[in-house]
Amino acid sequence: MVQNLGDSLGDLSCPIYYKWLWSTFLRPELVQTGLEISLRKLQLSYVDLFLIHFPAALKPGEEFFPKDTDGKTIFDTVDICATWEALEKCEEAGLAKSIGVSNFNSKQLQKILNKPGLKYKPVCNQVFDFQLTPQDMERLDGLNRNLRYFKVTAFADHPDYPFCDEY
């Protein structure tokens, strides 16, 4: 998925493009190839921001949500720090102006920040943005701040599922 942030940031002289790295591309050897495929399809030479979309890996392949014969999601095991190093290489190659993460909990983010040899810190930990009414905000203001409003249940059994830990 590629988004044009220009519309949400107000009056900009040029669009800002970002790309999420989907969970089937988290193996380090797939990161740059996955980005290059997207760049070719979009007819771009780089994105402004390249994000790891979700810290839980799925089996690499053509399927967006790979499933076994029983219909269960097929997970993969990936060292997220090795994936981060591959993102750093994409930035160094000029394919991304900056790199970040999305949907990481504090432990997962600290794992990257404390990685020996870290070249670039994540510029953001993106969370989904949506419009709330004043009534919604009033209701939320009275709730426990660690409450999550959105859970990705397809990943709930994955050992790296980020919503089991505190943010």
Short mmCIF file of C-alpha atoms in Angstrom, two decimals:
data_model
loop_
_atom_site.label_atom_id
_atom_site.label_comp_id
_atom_site.label_asym_id
_atom_site.label_seq_id
_atom_site.Cartn_x
_atom_site.Cartn_y
_atom_site.Cartn_z
CA MET A 1 0.00 0.00 0.00
CA VAL A 2 1.30 3.46 -0.89
CA GLN A 3 -0.26 6.59 0.49
CA ASN A 4 0.05 10.22 -0.55
CA LEU A 5 0.42 12.13 2.71
CA GLY A 6 0.29 15.48 0.93
CA ASP A 7 -3.49 15.64 1.15
CA SER A 8 -3.51 15.19 4.92
CA LEU A 9 -0.60 17.55 5.64
CA GLY A 10 -2.18 20.63 4.11
CA ASP A 11 -0.90 22.78 1.29
CA LEU A 12 2.34 21.22 0.07
CA SER A 13 4.17 21.97 -3.13
CA CYS A 14 4.66 18.25 -3.79
CA PRO A 15 3.13 14.97 -2.63
CA ILE A 16 4.79 12.84 0.04
CA TYR A 17 4.71 9.10 -0.64
CA TYR A 18 5.06 6.31 1.86
CA LYS A 19 5.03 2.54 1.47
CA TRP A 20 4.30 -0.21 3.97
CA LEU A 21 6.35 -3.40 3.92
CA TRP A 22 3.75 -6.16 4.24
CA SER A 23 4.28 -9.10 6.60
CA THR A 24 5.00 -11.59 3.78
CA PHE A 25 8.12 -9.54 2.90
CA LEU A 26 9.76 -9.33 6.36
CA ARG A 27 12.60 -11.71 5.54
CA PRO A 28 15.65 -9.47 5.01
CA GLU A 29 16.38 -10.90 1.56
CA LEU A 30 12.88 -9.87 0.38
CA VAL A 31 12.77 -6.29 1.67
CA GLN A 32 14.56 -4.41 -1.10
CA THR A 33 13.06 -6.55 -3.87
CA GLY A 34 9.58 -5.92 -2.47
CA LEU A 35 10.17 -2.17 -2.41
CA GLU A 36 11.66 -2.16 -5.93
CA ILE A 37 8.63 -4.05 -7.31
CA SER A 38 6.32 -1.44 -5.79
CA LEU A 39 8.43 1.44 -7.06
CA ARG A 40 8.32 0.06 -10.62
CA LYS A 41 4.54 -0.39 -10.47
CA LEU A 42 4.15 3.16 -9.16
CA GLN A 43 6.70 4.59 -11.59
CA LEU A 44 8.66 6.13 -8.71
CA SER A 45 12.39 6.06 -8.03
CA TYR A 46 11.95 6.35 -4.24
CA VAL A 47 9.40 6.80 -1.45
CA ASP A 48 9.63 9.45 1.22
CA LEU A 49 8.89 6.99 4.02
CA PHE A 50 9.22 3.19 4.07
CA LEU A 51 7.56 1.46 7.06
CA ILE A 52 7.46 -2.05 8.46
CA HIS A 53 3.67 -2.36 8.50
CA PHE A 54 3.32 -4.96 11.26
CA PRO A 55 5.99 -6.71 13.35
CA ALA A 56 4.61 -10.22 12.87
CA ALA A 57 5.86 -12.14 9.83
CA LEU A 58 3.73 -14.28 7.53
CA LYS A 59 4.89 -17.02 5.16
CA PRO A 60 6.46 -15.38 2.10
CA GLY A 61 4.63 -15.84 -1.18
CA GLU A 62 1.90 -14.50 -3.42
CA GLU A 63 -0.93 -14.70 -0.87
CA PHE A 64 -1.64 -11.60 1.22
CA PHE A 65 -2.78 -13.78 4.15
CA PRO A 66 -1.30 -17.26 3.53
CA LYS A 67 -3.44 -20.04 5.00
CA ASP A 68 -2.96 -23.77 5.50
CA THR A 69 -5.45 -26.45 4.44
CA ASP A 70 -7.40 -25.90 7.69
CA GLY A 71 -7.74 -22.17 6.98
CA LYS A 72 -5.27 -21.09 9.67
CA THR A 73 -2.87 -18.23 8.94
CA ILE A 74 0.68 -19.44 8.21
CA PHE A 75 3.23 -17.49 10.23
CA ASP A 76 6.93 -17.05 9.64
CA THR A 77 9.79 -16.39 12.06
CA VAL A 78 11.98 -13.40 11.30
CA ASP A 79 14.54 -11.43 13.29
CA ILE A 80 13.01 -7.95 13.14
CA CYS A 81 16.48 -6.40 13.64
CA ALA A 82 17.70 -8.13 10.47
CA THR A 83 14.63 -6.79 8.66
CA TRP A 84 15.46 -3.31 10.01
CA GLU A 85 19.01 -3.61 8.61
CA ALA A 86 17.48 -4.34 5.20
CA LEU A 87 15.37 -1.17 5.50
CA GLU A 88 18.53 0.77 6.38
CA LYS A 89 20.08 -0.53 3.15
CA CYS A 90 17.05 0.69 1.20
CA GLU A 91 17.56 4.15 2.66
CA GLU A 92 21.28 4.04 1.87
CA ALA A 93 20.47 2.98 -1.72
CA GLY A 94 18.20 6.01 -2.12
CA LEU A 95 15.03 3.94 -2.46
CA ALA A 96 13.57 5.51 0.70
CA LYS A 97 14.26 8.96 2.13
CA SER A 98 13.42 7.77 5.65
CA ILE A 99 12.35 4.56 7.39
CA GLY A 100 10.05 3.72 10.27
CA VAL A 101 7.69 1.20 11.82
CA SER A 102 3.96 0.79 12.33
CA ASN A 103 2.00 -1.02 15.05
CA PHE A 104 5.06 -1.86 17.18
CA ASN A 105 4.78 -2.12 20.95
CA SER A 106 7.46 -0.60 23.20
CA LYS A 107 9.47 -3.86 23.52
CA GLN A 108 9.60 -4.31 19.75
CA LEU A 109 10.62 -0.70 19.21
CA GLN A 110 13.30 -0.93 21.91
CA LYS A 111 14.68 -4.04 20.25
CA ILE A 112 15.46 -1.96 17.15
CA LEU A 113 16.65 1.10 19.10
CA ASN A 114 19.05 -1.04 21.15
CA LYS A 115 20.32 -3.02 18.15
CA PRO A 116 24.14 -3.01 17.96
CA GLY A 117 25.27 -1.14 14.87
CA LEU A 118 22.00 0.78 14.44
CA LYS A 119 22.51 3.25 11.58
CA TYR A 120 19.11 4.94 11.46
CA LYS A 121 16.48 5.21 14.17
CA PRO A 122 12.87 4.75 13.09
CA VAL A 123 11.48 8.20 12.28
CA CYS A 124 8.04 7.14 13.50
CA ASN A 125 5.85 4.39 14.89
CA GLN A 126 2.75 5.01 12.81
CA VAL A 127 -0.66 4.23 14.19
CA PHE A 128 -3.89 4.41 12.24
CA ASP A 129 -5.50 7.81 12.20
CA PHE A 130 -9.23 8.39 12.10
CA GLN A 131 -11.76 11.13 12.81
CA LEU A 132 -13.44 11.21 16.22
CA THR A 133 -16.44 13.30 17.20
CA PRO A 134 -16.29 15.50 20.34
CA GLN A 135 -18.52 12.90 22.04
CA ASP A 136 -16.06 10.12 21.12
CA MET A 137 -13.17 12.17 22.52
CA GLU A 138 -15.06 12.85 25.75
CA ARG A 139 -15.74 9.12 26.17
CA LEU A 140 -12.09 8.23 25.43
CA ASP A 141 -10.76 10.84 27.85
CA GLY A 142 -12.39 8.90 30.69
CA LEU A 143 -10.85 5.54 29.78
CA ASN A 144 -7.63 3.83 30.79
CA ARG A 145 -4.92 5.14 28.45
CA ASN A 146 -3.55 1.64 27.69
CA LEU A 147 -6.81 0.46 26.11
CA ARG A 148 -6.54 -0.63 22.48
CA TYR A 149 -9.41 0.04 20.13
CA PHE A 150 -8.26 -2.10 17.24
CA LYS A 151 -6.89 -5.63 17.30
CA VAL A 152 -5.63 -7.58 14.30
CA THR A 153 -7.03 -10.96 15.22
CA ALA A 154 -5.55 -12.75 12.18
CA PHE A 155 -2.15 -12.36 13.88
CA ALA A 156 -3.29 -12.99 17.47
CA ASP A 157 -1.55 -16.39 17.72
CA HIS A 158 1.76 -15.11 16.28
CA PRO A 159 4.61 -15.04 18.84
CA ASP A 160 5.44 -11.44 17.78
CA TYR A 161 1.84 -10.17 17.98
CA PRO A 162 2.37 -6.61 19.30
CA PHE A 163 -0.89 -6.10 21.16
CA CYS A 164 -0.20 -8.58 23.97
CA ASP A 165 2.24 -6.19 25.66
CA GLU A 166 1.82 -2.66 26.97
CA TYR A 167 2.68 0.19 24.62
#
